[in-house]
Coordinates of C-alpha atoms in Angstrom, one line a residue:
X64 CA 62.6 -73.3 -27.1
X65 CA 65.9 -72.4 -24.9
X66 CA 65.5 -72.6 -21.2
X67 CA 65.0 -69.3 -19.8
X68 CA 67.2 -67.5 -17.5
X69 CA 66.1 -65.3 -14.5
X70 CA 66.5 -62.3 -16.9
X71 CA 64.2 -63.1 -19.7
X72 CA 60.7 -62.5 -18.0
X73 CA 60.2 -59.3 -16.4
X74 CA 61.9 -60.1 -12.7
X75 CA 58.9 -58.8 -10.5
X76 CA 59.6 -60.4 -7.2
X77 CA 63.2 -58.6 -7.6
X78 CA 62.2 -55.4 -8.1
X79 CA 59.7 -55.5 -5.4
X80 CA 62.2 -56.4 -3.2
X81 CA 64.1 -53.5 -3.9
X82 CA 61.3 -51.4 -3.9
X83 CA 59.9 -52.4 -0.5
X84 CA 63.5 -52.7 1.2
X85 CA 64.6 -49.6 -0.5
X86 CA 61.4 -47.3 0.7
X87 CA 61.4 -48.5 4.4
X88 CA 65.0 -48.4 4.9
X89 CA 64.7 -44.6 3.2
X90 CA 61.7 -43.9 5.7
X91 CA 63.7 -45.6 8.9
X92 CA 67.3 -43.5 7.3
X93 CA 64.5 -40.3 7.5
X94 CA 63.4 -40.9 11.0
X95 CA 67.1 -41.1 12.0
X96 CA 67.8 -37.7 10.4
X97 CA 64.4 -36.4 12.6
X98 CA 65.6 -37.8 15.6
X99 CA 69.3 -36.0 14.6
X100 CA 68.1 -32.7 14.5
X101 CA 65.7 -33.4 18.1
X102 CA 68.4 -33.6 19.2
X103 CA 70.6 -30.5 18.0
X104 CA 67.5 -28.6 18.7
X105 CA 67.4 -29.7 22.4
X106 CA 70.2 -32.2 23.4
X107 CA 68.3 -33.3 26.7
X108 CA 65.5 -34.4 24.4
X109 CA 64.2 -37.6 25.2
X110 CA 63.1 -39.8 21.6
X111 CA 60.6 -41.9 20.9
X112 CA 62.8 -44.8 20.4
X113 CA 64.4 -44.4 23.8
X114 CA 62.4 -47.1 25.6
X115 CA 64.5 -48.8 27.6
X116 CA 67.8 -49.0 29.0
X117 CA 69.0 -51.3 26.7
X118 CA 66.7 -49.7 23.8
X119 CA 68.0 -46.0 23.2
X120 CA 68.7 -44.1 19.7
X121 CA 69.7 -41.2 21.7
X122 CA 73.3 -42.9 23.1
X123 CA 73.9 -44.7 19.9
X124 CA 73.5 -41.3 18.1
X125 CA 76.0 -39.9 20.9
X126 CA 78.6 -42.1 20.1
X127 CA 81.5 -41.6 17.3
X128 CA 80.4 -44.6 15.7
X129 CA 77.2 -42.6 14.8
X130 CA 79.2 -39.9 12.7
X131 CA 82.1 -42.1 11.3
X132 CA 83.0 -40.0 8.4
X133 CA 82.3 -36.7 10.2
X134 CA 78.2 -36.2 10.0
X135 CA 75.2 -38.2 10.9
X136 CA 75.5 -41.5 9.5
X137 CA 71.8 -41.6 8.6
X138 CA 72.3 -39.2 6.1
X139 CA 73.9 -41.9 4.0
X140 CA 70.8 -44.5 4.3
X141 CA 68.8 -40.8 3.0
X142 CA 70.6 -41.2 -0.3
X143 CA 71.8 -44.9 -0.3
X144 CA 68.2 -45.9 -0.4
X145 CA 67.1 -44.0 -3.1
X146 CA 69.2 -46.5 -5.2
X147 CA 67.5 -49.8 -4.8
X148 CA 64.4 -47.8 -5.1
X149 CA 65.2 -46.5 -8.3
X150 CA 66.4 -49.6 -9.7
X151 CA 63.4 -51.4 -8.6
X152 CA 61.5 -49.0 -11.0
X153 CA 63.9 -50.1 -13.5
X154 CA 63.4 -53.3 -13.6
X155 CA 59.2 -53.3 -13.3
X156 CA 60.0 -50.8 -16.8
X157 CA 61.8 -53.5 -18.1
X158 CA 65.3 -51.9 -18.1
X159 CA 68.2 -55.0 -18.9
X160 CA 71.1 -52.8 -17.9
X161 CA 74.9 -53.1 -18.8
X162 CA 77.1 -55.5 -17.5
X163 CA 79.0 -53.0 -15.7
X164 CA 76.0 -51.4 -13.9
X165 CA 74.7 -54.3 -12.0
X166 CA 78.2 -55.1 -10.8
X167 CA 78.8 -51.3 -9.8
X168 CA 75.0 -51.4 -7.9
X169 CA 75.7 -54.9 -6.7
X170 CA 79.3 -53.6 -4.9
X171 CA 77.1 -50.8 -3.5
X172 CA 74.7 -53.3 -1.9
X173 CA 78.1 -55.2 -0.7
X174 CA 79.7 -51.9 1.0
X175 CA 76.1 -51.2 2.3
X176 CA 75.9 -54.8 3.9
X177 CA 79.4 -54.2 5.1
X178 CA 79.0 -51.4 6.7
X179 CA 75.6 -52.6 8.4
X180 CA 77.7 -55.3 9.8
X181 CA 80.5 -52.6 11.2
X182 CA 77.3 -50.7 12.5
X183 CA 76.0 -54.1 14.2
X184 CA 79.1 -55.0 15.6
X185 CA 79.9 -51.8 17.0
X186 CA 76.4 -51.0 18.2
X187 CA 76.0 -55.0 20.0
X188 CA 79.5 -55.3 21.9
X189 CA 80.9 -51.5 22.1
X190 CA 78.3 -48.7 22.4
X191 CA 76.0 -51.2 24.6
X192 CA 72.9 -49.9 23.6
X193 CA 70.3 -50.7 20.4
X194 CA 68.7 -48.4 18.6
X195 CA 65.3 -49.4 16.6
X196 CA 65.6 -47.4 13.7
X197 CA 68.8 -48.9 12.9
X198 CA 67.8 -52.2 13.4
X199 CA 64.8 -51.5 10.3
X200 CA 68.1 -50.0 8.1
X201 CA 69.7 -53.5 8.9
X202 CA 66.8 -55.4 8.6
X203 CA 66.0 -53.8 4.8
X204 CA 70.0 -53.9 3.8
X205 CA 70.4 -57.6 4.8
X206 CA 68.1 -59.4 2.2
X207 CA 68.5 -56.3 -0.3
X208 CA 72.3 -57.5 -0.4
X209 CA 72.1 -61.3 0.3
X210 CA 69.1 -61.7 -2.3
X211 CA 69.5 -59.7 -5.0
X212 CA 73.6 -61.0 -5.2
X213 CA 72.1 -64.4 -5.7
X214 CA 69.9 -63.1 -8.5
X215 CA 72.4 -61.2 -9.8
X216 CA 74.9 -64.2 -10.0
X217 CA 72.2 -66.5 -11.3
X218 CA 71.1 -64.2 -14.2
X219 CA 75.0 -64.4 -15.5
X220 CA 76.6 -61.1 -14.4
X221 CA 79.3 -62.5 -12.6
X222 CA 80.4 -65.3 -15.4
X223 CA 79.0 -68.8 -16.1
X224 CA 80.8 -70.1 -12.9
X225 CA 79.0 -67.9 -10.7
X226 CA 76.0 -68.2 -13.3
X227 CA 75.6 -71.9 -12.0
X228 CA 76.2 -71.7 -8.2
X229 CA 73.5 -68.5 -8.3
X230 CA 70.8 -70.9 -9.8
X231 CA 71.6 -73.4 -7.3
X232 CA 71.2 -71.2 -4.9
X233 CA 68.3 -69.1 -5.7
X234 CA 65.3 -71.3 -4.7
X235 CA 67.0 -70.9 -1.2
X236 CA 67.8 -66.9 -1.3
X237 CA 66.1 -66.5 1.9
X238 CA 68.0 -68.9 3.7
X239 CA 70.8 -66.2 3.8
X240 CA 69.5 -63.2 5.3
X241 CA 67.7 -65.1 7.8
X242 CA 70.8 -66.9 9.1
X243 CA 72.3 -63.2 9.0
X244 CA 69.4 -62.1 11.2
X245 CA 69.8 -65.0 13.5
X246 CA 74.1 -63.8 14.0
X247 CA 72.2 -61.0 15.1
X248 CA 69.5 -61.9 17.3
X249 CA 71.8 -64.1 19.2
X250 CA 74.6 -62.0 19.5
X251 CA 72.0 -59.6 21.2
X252 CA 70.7 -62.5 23.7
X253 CA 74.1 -62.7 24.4
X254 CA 75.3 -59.7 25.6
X255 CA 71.4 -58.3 26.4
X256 CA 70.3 -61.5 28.2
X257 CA 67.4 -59.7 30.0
X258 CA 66.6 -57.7 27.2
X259 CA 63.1 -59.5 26.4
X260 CA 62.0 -58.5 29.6
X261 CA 62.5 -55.0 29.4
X262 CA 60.9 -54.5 26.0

C-alpha cells in the first residue's frame, strides 16, 4: 500500500475551512454593503459599529481607500466569498479538480490576502480609524489564504518541490495566520495604544 497524500481521502477539515471562512466573511462583506447604503440613505447616520473614537466603520467607509476601484469595496468580499464557499462544497462532494483550477483559485486567495494587507495597512497607519466588520473579512481571508496554500502545495499542485516543503509545513498551517494576526494586533497597539481602554 502507497503512502497517501492529503488528496486521496476526502479533505474534510479543508473544506470546512473554506466553508466557515467563506460564509462569515460573506455575512461580515453583507453587513458592510448594509452599513453602505445607511449611509447613502442618511449620511449623518450613526452605525452600529461606530463605538468608539478609535472604532468607527463610518470614517473608514468615507475614505478613498473604501472605494479603490470606484464603488464600495465590500461589494467585492459579496462575490469573492462565494468562492471558497463553493469550493468547500466541492471538495465535501468529492470534486479532485484540474491542475489549473486550484492554482487559478489559489492566486485568488493570494490577491485576496494581498489586498487584505493593502486594506490593513491603509486602515492602521493612514485612515486612523478601525472598522469591525473589516477586521472579520481579514480575520476569515488570512487562514483561508495561509492554510489552504499549504494544503494546496502539499497535495502536489505546485510541483514535487513545493509538494515536500507543503508536507513539512502542514502539521503547523496555523502557525501562519496567527503570526499574521499578531503583525496585526501589534501594529494596532502601536499606533492605538489606549485603544483597549476605550473598547
Amino acid at each position: 500500500m502507497s503512502t497517501t497524500a492529503p488528496t486521496t481521502r476526502r479533505p474534510v477539515a479543508i473544506a470546512i475551512l473554506l466553508l466557515v471562512t467563506g460564509a462569515v466573511g460573506l455575512y461580515a462583506s453583507f453587513r458592510l454593503v448594509l452599513d453602505e447604503f445607511q449611509k447613502y440613505e442618511n449620511p449623518q447616520a450613526v452605525l452600529s459599529c461606530d463605538v468608539s473614537p478609535f472604532v468607527n466603520c463610518s470614517n473608514v467607509m468615507a475614505s478613498a481607500q473604501g472605494h479603490l476601484f470606484g464603488f464600495p469595496n465590500p461589494l467585492l468580499g459579496l462575490m469573492g466569498f462565494v468562492a471558497p464557499i463553493a469550493v468547500g462544497v466541492a471538495l465535501l462532494a468529492g470534486i479532485r479538480g484540474a491542475k489549473w483550477f486550484w492554482i487559478a483559485f489559489n492566486a485568488g486567495l493570494f490577491l485576496a490576502w494581498v489586498f487584505v494587507t493593502w486594506l490593513f495597512s491603509q486602515t492602521v497607519w493612514f485612515i486612523g480609524y478601525l472598522c469591525p466588520w473589516c477586521m472579520l473579512v481579514w480575520s476569515m481571508t488570512i487562514p483561508l489564504f495561509w492554510v489552504f496554500t499549504i494544503w494546496n502545495m502539499a497535495r502536489g499542485t505546485f510541483g514535487p518541490g513545493a509538494q515536500r516543503i507543503g508536507k513539512t509545513l502542514l502539521p503547523f498551517c496555523w502557525a501562519f495566520p496567527l503570526a499574521n494576526y499578531l503583525v496585526i494586533a501589534v501594529s494596532i497597539l502601536i499606533v492605538f495604544p489606549t485603544v483597549l481602554s476605550t473598547l
